[in-house]
PDB file of N, CA and C in Angstrom:
ATOM      1  N   UNK Y   1      29.003 -85.940  66.827  1.00  0.00           N
ATOM      2  CA  UNK Y   1      27.755 -85.425  67.345  1.00  0.00           C
ATOM      3  C   UNK Y   1      27.963 -84.049  67.983  1.00  0.00           C
ATOM      4  N   UNK Y   2      28.199 -83.082  67.141  1.00  0.00           N
ATOM      5  CA  UNK Y   2      28.474 -81.740  67.634  1.00  0.00           C
ATOM      6  C   UNK Y   2      27.254 -81.079  68.269  1.00  0.00           C
ATOM      7  N   UNK Y   3      26.048 -81.507  67.882  1.00  0.00           N
ATOM      8  CA  UNK Y   3      24.859 -80.879  68.440  1.00  0.00           C
ATOM      9  C   UNK Y   3      24.619 -81.270  69.892  1.00  0.00           C
ATOM     10  N   UNK Y   4      25.179 -82.382  70.343  1.00  0.00           N
ATOM     11  CA  UNK Y   4      25.004 -82.787  71.739  1.00  0.00           C
ATOM     12  C   UNK Y   4      25.668 -81.806  72.693  1.00  0.00           C
ATOM     13  N   UNK Y   5      26.741 -81.181  72.255  1.00  0.00           N
ATOM     14  CA  UNK Y   5      27.426 -80.216  73.107  1.00  0.00           C
ATOM     15  C   UNK Y   5      26.579 -78.972  73.318  1.00  0.00           C
ATOM     16  N   UNK Y   6      25.707 -78.677  72.353  1.00  0.00           N
ATOM     17  CA  UNK Y   6      24.908 -77.460  72.434  1.00  0.00           C
ATOM     18  C   UNK Y   6      23.618 -77.658  73.232  1.00  0.00           C
ATOM     19  N   UNK Y   7      23.249 -78.906  73.500  1.00  0.00           N
ATOM     20  CA  UNK Y   7      22.032 -79.166  74.253  1.00  0.00           C
ATOM     21  C   UNK Y   7      22.215 -78.773  75.718  1.00  0.00           C
ATOM     22  N   UNK Y   8      21.164 -78.197  76.262  1.00  0.00           N
ATOM     23  CA  UNK Y   8      21.207 -77.796  77.667  1.00  0.00           C
ATOM     24  C   UNK Y   8      20.947 -79.023  78.534  1.00  0.00           C
ATOM     25  N   UNK Y   9      21.799 -79.246  79.501  1.00  0.00           N
ATOM     26  CA  UNK Y   9      21.590 -80.359  80.417  1.00  0.00           C
ATOM     27  C   UNK Y   9      20.855 -79.856  81.655  1.00  0.00           C
ATOM     28  N   UNK Y  10      19.884 -80.634  82.080  1.00  0.00           N
ATOM     29  CA  UNK Y  10      19.075 -80.265  83.235  1.00  0.00           C
ATOM     30  C   UNK Y  10      19.549 -81.023  84.468  1.00  0.00           C
ATOM     31  N   UNK Y  11      19.435 -80.362  85.585  1.00  0.00           N
ATOM     32  CA  UNK Y  11      19.709 -81.037  86.840  1.00  0.00           C
ATOM     33  C   UNK Y  11      18.507 -81.929  87.166  1.00  0.00           C
ATOM     34  N   UNK Y  12      18.640 -82.907  88.021  1.00  0.00           N
ATOM     35  CA  UNK Y  12      17.497 -83.766  88.363  1.00  0.00           C
ATOM     36  C   UNK Y  12      16.305 -82.980  88.916  1.00  0.00           C
ATOM     37  N   UNK Y  13      16.572 -81.904  89.659  1.00  0.00           N
ATOM     38  CA  UNK Y  13      15.475 -81.100  90.191  1.00  0.00           C
ATOM     39  C   UNK Y  13      14.731 -80.397  89.058  1.00  0.00           C
ATOM     40  N   UNK Y  14      15.467 -79.852  88.106  1.00  0.00           N
ATOM     41  CA  UNK Y  14      14.843 -79.176  86.974  1.00  0.00           C
ATOM     42  C   UNK Y  14      14.068 -80.173  86.108  1.00  0.00           C
ATOM     43  N   UNK Y  15      14.619 -81.370  85.955  1.00  0.00           N
ATOM     44  CA  UNK Y  15      13.943 -82.389  85.160  1.00  0.00           C
ATOM     45  C   UNK Y  15      12.621 -82.798  85.808  1.00  0.00           C
ATOM     46  N   UNK Y  16      12.628 -82.981  87.124  1.00  0.00           N
ATOM     47  CA  UNK Y  16      11.393 -83.332  87.838  1.00  0.00           C
ATOM     48  C   UNK Y  16      10.366 -82.207  87.714  1.00  0.00           C
ATOM     49  N   UNK Y  17      10.816 -80.969  87.811  1.00  0.00           N
ATOM     50  CA  UNK Y  17       9.924 -79.820  87.680  1.00  0.00           C
ATOM     51  C   UNK Y  17       9.291 -79.785  86.283  1.00  0.00           C
ATOM     52  N   UNK Y  18      10.070 -80.062  85.250  1.00  0.00           N
ATOM     53  CA  UNK Y  18       9.552 -80.083  83.875  1.00  0.00           C
ATOM     54  C   UNK Y  18       8.541 -81.212  83.693  1.00  0.00           C
ATOM     55  N   UNK Y  19       8.819 -82.377  84.279  1.00  0.00           N
ATOM     56  CA  UNK Y  19       7.882 -83.495  84.170  1.00  0.00           C
ATOM     57  C   UNK Y  19       6.543 -83.164  84.827  1.00  0.00           C
ATOM     58  N   UNK Y  20       6.593 -82.540  85.999  1.00  0.00           N
ATOM     59  CA  UNK Y  20       5.358 -82.155  86.677  1.00  0.00           C
ATOM     60  C   UNK Y  20       4.597 -81.114  85.865  1.00  0.00           C
ATOM     61  N   UNK Y  21       5.330 -80.191  85.270  1.00  0.00           N
ATOM     62  CA  UNK Y  21       4.709 -79.152  84.454  1.00  0.00           C
ATOM     63  C   UNK Y  21       4.014 -79.762  83.231  1.00  0.00           C
ATOM     64  N   UNK Y  22       4.667 -80.713  82.585  1.00  0.00           N
ATOM     65  CA  UNK Y  22       4.082 -81.344  81.413  1.00  0.00           C
ATOM     66  C   UNK Y  22       2.899 -82.241  81.775  1.00  0.00           C
ATOM     67  N   UNK Y  23       2.964 -82.920  82.900  1.00  0.00           N
ATOM     68  CA  UNK Y  23       1.875 -83.811  83.278  1.00  0.00           C
ATOM     69  C   UNK Y  23       0.639 -83.039  83.736  1.00  0.00           C
ATOM     70  N   UNK Y  24       0.804 -81.825  84.217  1.00  0.00           N
ATOM     71  CA  UNK Y  24      -0.346 -81.047  84.666  1.00  0.00           C
ATOM     72  C   UNK Y  24      -0.992 -80.256  83.539  1.00  0.00           C
ATOM     73  N   UNK Y  25      -0.393 -80.268  82.354  1.00  0.00           N
ATOM     74  CA  UNK Y  25      -0.921 -79.529  81.214  1.00  0.00           C
ATOM     75  C   UNK Y  25      -2.156 -80.234  80.667  1.00  0.00           C
ATOM     76  N   UNK Y  26      -3.231 -79.496  80.474  1.00  0.00           N
ATOM     77  CA  UNK Y  26      -4.475 -80.044  79.939  1.00  0.00           C
ATOM     78  C   UNK Y  26      -4.558 -79.743  78.445  1.00  0.00           C
ATOM     79  N   UNK Y  27      -4.880 -80.786  77.663  1.00  0.00           N
ATOM     80  CA  UNK Y  27      -4.994 -80.646  76.215  1.00  0.00           C
ATOM     81  C   UNK Y  27      -6.451 -80.875  75.844  1.00  0.00           C
ATOM     82  N   UNK Y  28      -7.028 -79.932  75.112  1.00  0.00           N
ATOM     83  CA  UNK Y  28      -8.426 -80.027  74.708  1.00  0.00           C
ATOM     84  C   UNK Y  28      -8.617 -80.992  73.549  1.00  0.00           C
ATOM     85  N   UNK Y  29      -9.873 -81.321  73.283  1.00  0.00           N
ATOM     86  CA  UNK Y  29     -10.162 -82.283  72.228  1.00  0.00           C
ATOM     87  C   UNK Y  29      -9.830 -81.717  70.856  1.00  0.00           C
ATOM     88  N   UNK Y  30      -9.935 -80.414  70.682  1.00  0.00           N
ATOM     89  CA  UNK Y  30      -9.593 -79.809  69.394  1.00  0.00           C
ATOM     90  C   UNK Y  30      -8.097 -79.936  69.122  1.00  0.00           C
ATOM     91  N   UNK Y  31      -7.296 -79.767  70.162  1.00  0.00           N
ATOM     92  CA  UNK Y  31      -5.849 -79.909  70.005  1.00  0.00           C
ATOM     93  C   UNK Y  31      -5.470 -81.357  69.693  1.00  0.00           C
ATOM     94  N   UNK Y  32      -6.108 -82.302  70.381  1.00  0.00           N
ATOM     95  CA  UNK Y  32      -5.837 -83.714  70.116  1.00  0.00           C
ATOM     96  C   UNK Y  32      -6.225 -84.071  68.685  1.00  0.00           C
ATOM     97  N   UNK Y  33      -7.388 -83.582  68.247  1.00  0.00           N
ATOM     98  CA  UNK Y  33      -7.846 -83.855  66.889  1.00  0.00           C
ATOM     99  C   UNK Y  33      -6.875 -83.273  65.868  1.00  0.00           C
ATOM    100  N   UNK Y  34      -6.405 -82.061  66.104  1.00  0.00           N
ATOM    101  CA  UNK Y  34      -5.454 -81.417  65.194  1.00  0.00           C
ATOM    102  C   UNK Y  34      -4.140 -82.190  65.138  1.00  0.00           C
ATOM    103  N   UNK Y  35      -3.678 -82.695  66.282  1.00  0.00           N
ATOM    104  CA  UNK Y  35      -2.434 -83.471  66.299  1.00  0.00           C
ATOM    105  C   UNK Y  35      -2.586 -84.779  65.536  1.00  0.00           C
ATOM    106  N   UNK Y  36      -3.721 -85.447  65.683  1.00  0.00           N
ATOM    107  CA  UNK Y  36      -3.950 -86.712  64.991  1.00  0.00           C
ATOM    108  C   UNK Y  36      -4.041 -86.492  63.485  1.00  0.00           C
ATOM    109  N   UNK Y  37      -4.790 -85.476  63.070  1.00  0.00           N
ATOM    110  CA  UNK Y  37      -4.934 -85.187  61.642  1.00  0.00           C
ATOM    111  C   UNK Y  37      -3.589 -84.808  61.036  1.00  0.00           C
ATOM    112  N   UNK Y  38      -2.839 -83.981  61.714  1.00  0.00           N
ATOM    113  CA  UNK Y  38      -1.545 -83.574  61.165  1.00  0.00           C
ATOM    114  C   UNK Y  38      -0.579 -84.758  61.112  1.00  0.00           C
ATOM    115  N   UNK Y  39      -0.663 -85.674  62.063  1.00  0.00           N
ATOM    116  CA  UNK Y  39       0.202 -86.863  62.028  1.00  0.00           C
ATOM    117  C   UNK Y  39      -0.131 -87.720  60.813  1.00  0.00           C
ATOM    118  N   UNK Y  40      -1.410 -87.892  60.524  1.00  0.00           N
ATOM    119  CA  UNK Y  40      -1.786 -88.653  59.345  1.00  0.00           C
ATOM    120  C   UNK Y  40      -1.325 -87.971  58.062  1.00  0.00           C
ATOM    121  N   UNK Y  41      -1.500 -86.666  57.988  1.00  0.00           N
ATOM    122  CA  UNK Y  41      -1.110 -85.937  56.778  1.00  0.00           C
ATOM    123  C   UNK Y  41       0.397 -85.982  56.572  1.00  0.00           C
ATOM    124  N   UNK Y  42       1.145 -85.819  57.647  1.00  0.00           N
ATOM    125  CA  UNK Y  42       2.602 -85.738  57.525  1.00  0.00           C
ATOM    126  C   UNK Y  42       3.248 -87.113  57.409  1.00  0.00           C
ATOM    127  N   UNK Y  43       2.719 -88.123  58.093  1.00  0.00           N
ATOM    128  CA  UNK Y  43       3.363 -89.428  58.119  1.00  0.00           C
ATOM    129  C   UNK Y  43       2.701 -90.464  57.213  1.00  0.00           C
ATOM    130  N   UNK Y  44       1.403 -90.612  57.319  1.00  0.00           N
ATOM    131  CA  UNK Y  44       0.721 -91.702  56.632  1.00  0.00           C
ATOM    132  C   UNK Y  44       0.586 -91.469  55.133  1.00  0.00           C
ATOM    133  N   UNK Y  45       0.157 -90.295  54.715  1.00  0.00           N
ATOM    134  CA  UNK Y  45      -0.059 -90.061  53.294  1.00  0.00           C
ATOM    135  C   UNK Y  45       1.213 -90.220  52.464  1.00  0.00           C
ATOM    136  N   UNK Y  46       2.339 -89.624  52.852  1.00  0.00           N
ATOM    137  CA  UNK Y  46       3.551 -89.866  52.058  1.00  0.00           C
ATOM    138  C   UNK Y  46       3.981 -91.334  52.057  1.00  0.00           C
ATOM    139  N   UNK Y  47       3.825 -92.022  53.180  1.00  0.00           N
ATOM    140  CA  UNK Y  47       4.198 -93.434  53.235  1.00  0.00           C
ATOM    141  C   UNK Y  47       3.325 -94.260  52.296  1.00  0.00           C
ATOM    142  N   UNK Y  48       2.042 -93.992  52.292  1.00  0.00           N
ATOM    143  CA  UNK Y  48       1.126 -94.719  51.399  1.00  0.00           C
ATOM    144  C   UNK Y  48       1.451 -94.415  49.947  1.00  0.00           C
ATOM    145  N   UNK Y  49       1.739 -93.159  49.634  1.00  0.00           N
ATOM    146  CA  UNK Y  49       2.077 -92.794  48.262  1.00  0.00           C
ATOM    147  C   UNK Y  49       3.365 -93.479  47.800  1.00  0.00           C
ATOM    148  N   UNK Y  50       4.355 -93.581  48.656  1.00  0.00           N
ATOM    149  CA  UNK Y  50       5.599 -94.266  48.297  1.00  0.00           C
ATOM    150  C   UNK Y  50       5.346 -95.748  48.062  1.00  0.00           C
ATOM    151  N   UNK Y  51       4.555 -96.366  48.912  1.00  0.00           N
ATOM    152  CA  UNK Y  51       4.250 -97.792  48.744  1.00  0.00           C
ATOM    153  C   UNK Y  51       3.494 -98.037  47.446  1.00  0.00           C
ATOM    154  N   UNK Y  52       2.523 -97.198  47.145  1.00  0.00           N
ATOM    155  CA  UNK Y  52       1.759 -97.346  45.900  1.00  0.00           C
ATOM    156  C   UNK Y  52       2.674 -97.145  44.696  1.00  0.00           C
ATOM    157  N   UNK Y  53       3.571 -96.168  44.767  1.00  0.00           N
ATOM    158  CA  UNK Y  53       4.492 -95.926  43.655  1.00  0.00           C
ATOM    159  C   UNK Y  53       5.426 -97.110  43.457  1.00  0.00           C
ATOM    160  N   UNK Y  54       5.951 -97.672  44.535  1.00  0.00           N
ATOM    161  CA  UNK Y  54       6.826 -98.844  44.411  1.00  0.00           C
ATOM    162  C   UNK Y  54       6.074-100.042  43.839  1.00  0.00           C
ATOM    163  N   UNK Y  55       4.839-100.227  44.248  1.00  0.00           N
ATOM    164  CA  UNK Y  55       4.033-101.326  43.697  1.00  0.00           C
ATOM    165  C   UNK Y  55       3.786-101.115  42.206  1.00  0.00           C
ATOM    166  N   UNK Y  56       3.517 -99.882  41.804  1.00  0.00           N
ATOM    167  CA  UNK Y  56       3.282 -99.589  40.390  1.00  0.00           C
ATOM    168  C   UNK Y  56       4.554 -99.824  39.583  1.00  0.00           C
ATOM    169  N   UNK Y  57       5.686 -99.459  40.119  1.00  0.00           N
ATOM    170  CA  UNK Y  57       6.969 -99.708  39.427  1.00  0.00           C
ATOM    171  C   UNK Y  57       7.209-101.209  39.297  1.00  0.00           C
ATOM    172  N   UNK Y  58       6.962-101.944  40.359  1.00  0.00           N
ATOM    173  CA  UNK Y  58       7.159-103.393  40.329  1.00  0.00           C
ATOM    174  C   UNK Y  58       6.216-104.045  39.312  1.00  0.00           C
ATOM    175  N   UNK Y  59       4.978-103.608  39.272  1.00  0.00           N
ATOM    176  CA  UNK Y  59       4.039-104.162  38.292  1.00  0.00           C
ATOM    177  C   UNK Y  59       4.458-103.780  36.882  1.00  0.00           C
ATOM    178  N   UNK Y  60       4.987-102.578  36.719  1.00  0.00           N
ATOM    179  CA  UNK Y  60       5.459-102.163  35.400  1.00  0.00           C
ATOM    180  C   UNK Y  60       6.653-102.976  34.950  1.00  0.00           C
ATOM    181  N   UNK Y  61       7.573-103.256  35.846  1.00  0.00           N
ATOM    182  CA  UNK Y  61       8.750-104.056  35.510  1.00  0.00           C
ATOM    183  C   UNK Y  61       8.327-105.483  35.142  1.00  0.00           C
ATOM    184  N   UNK Y  62       7.381-106.035  35.848  1.00  0.00           N
ATOM    185  CA  UNK Y  62       6.933-107.394  35.589  1.00  0.00           C
ATOM    186  C   UNK Y  62       5.981-107.482  34.379  1.00  0.00           C
ATOM    187  N   UNK Y  63       5.572-106.334  33.863  1.00  0.00           N
ATOM    188  CA  UNK Y  63       4.698-106.317  32.703  1.00  0.00           C
ATOM    189  C   UNK Y  63       3.240-106.595  33.013  1.00  0.00           C
ATOM    190  N   UNK Y  64       2.855-106.403  34.236  1.00  0.00           N
ATOM    191  CA  UNK Y  64       1.471-106.656  34.636  1.00  0.00           C
ATOM    192  C   UNK Y  64       0.624-105.388  34.668  1.00  0.00           C
ATOM    193  N   UNK Y  65       1.234-104.268  34.432  1.00  0.00           N
ATOM    194  CA  UNK Y  65       0.493-103.008  34.506  1.00  0.00           C
ATOM    195  C   UNK Y  65       0.109-102.549  33.128  1.00  0.00           C
TER     196      UNK Y  65
END
């Protein structure tokens, strides 16, 4: 795990400061909508396509397609 050596380690004070900074950040509804849509496009669509392709292959092997 060579990349772990390159990660910056935070002190507990810096970590608490980052947590407060992130919790005080306000996200608008447009940003939330964009994140949800992009998650579906990036994660759900390829997963569904792979499942459909595997089902089609299985049906083809069994001679039902």
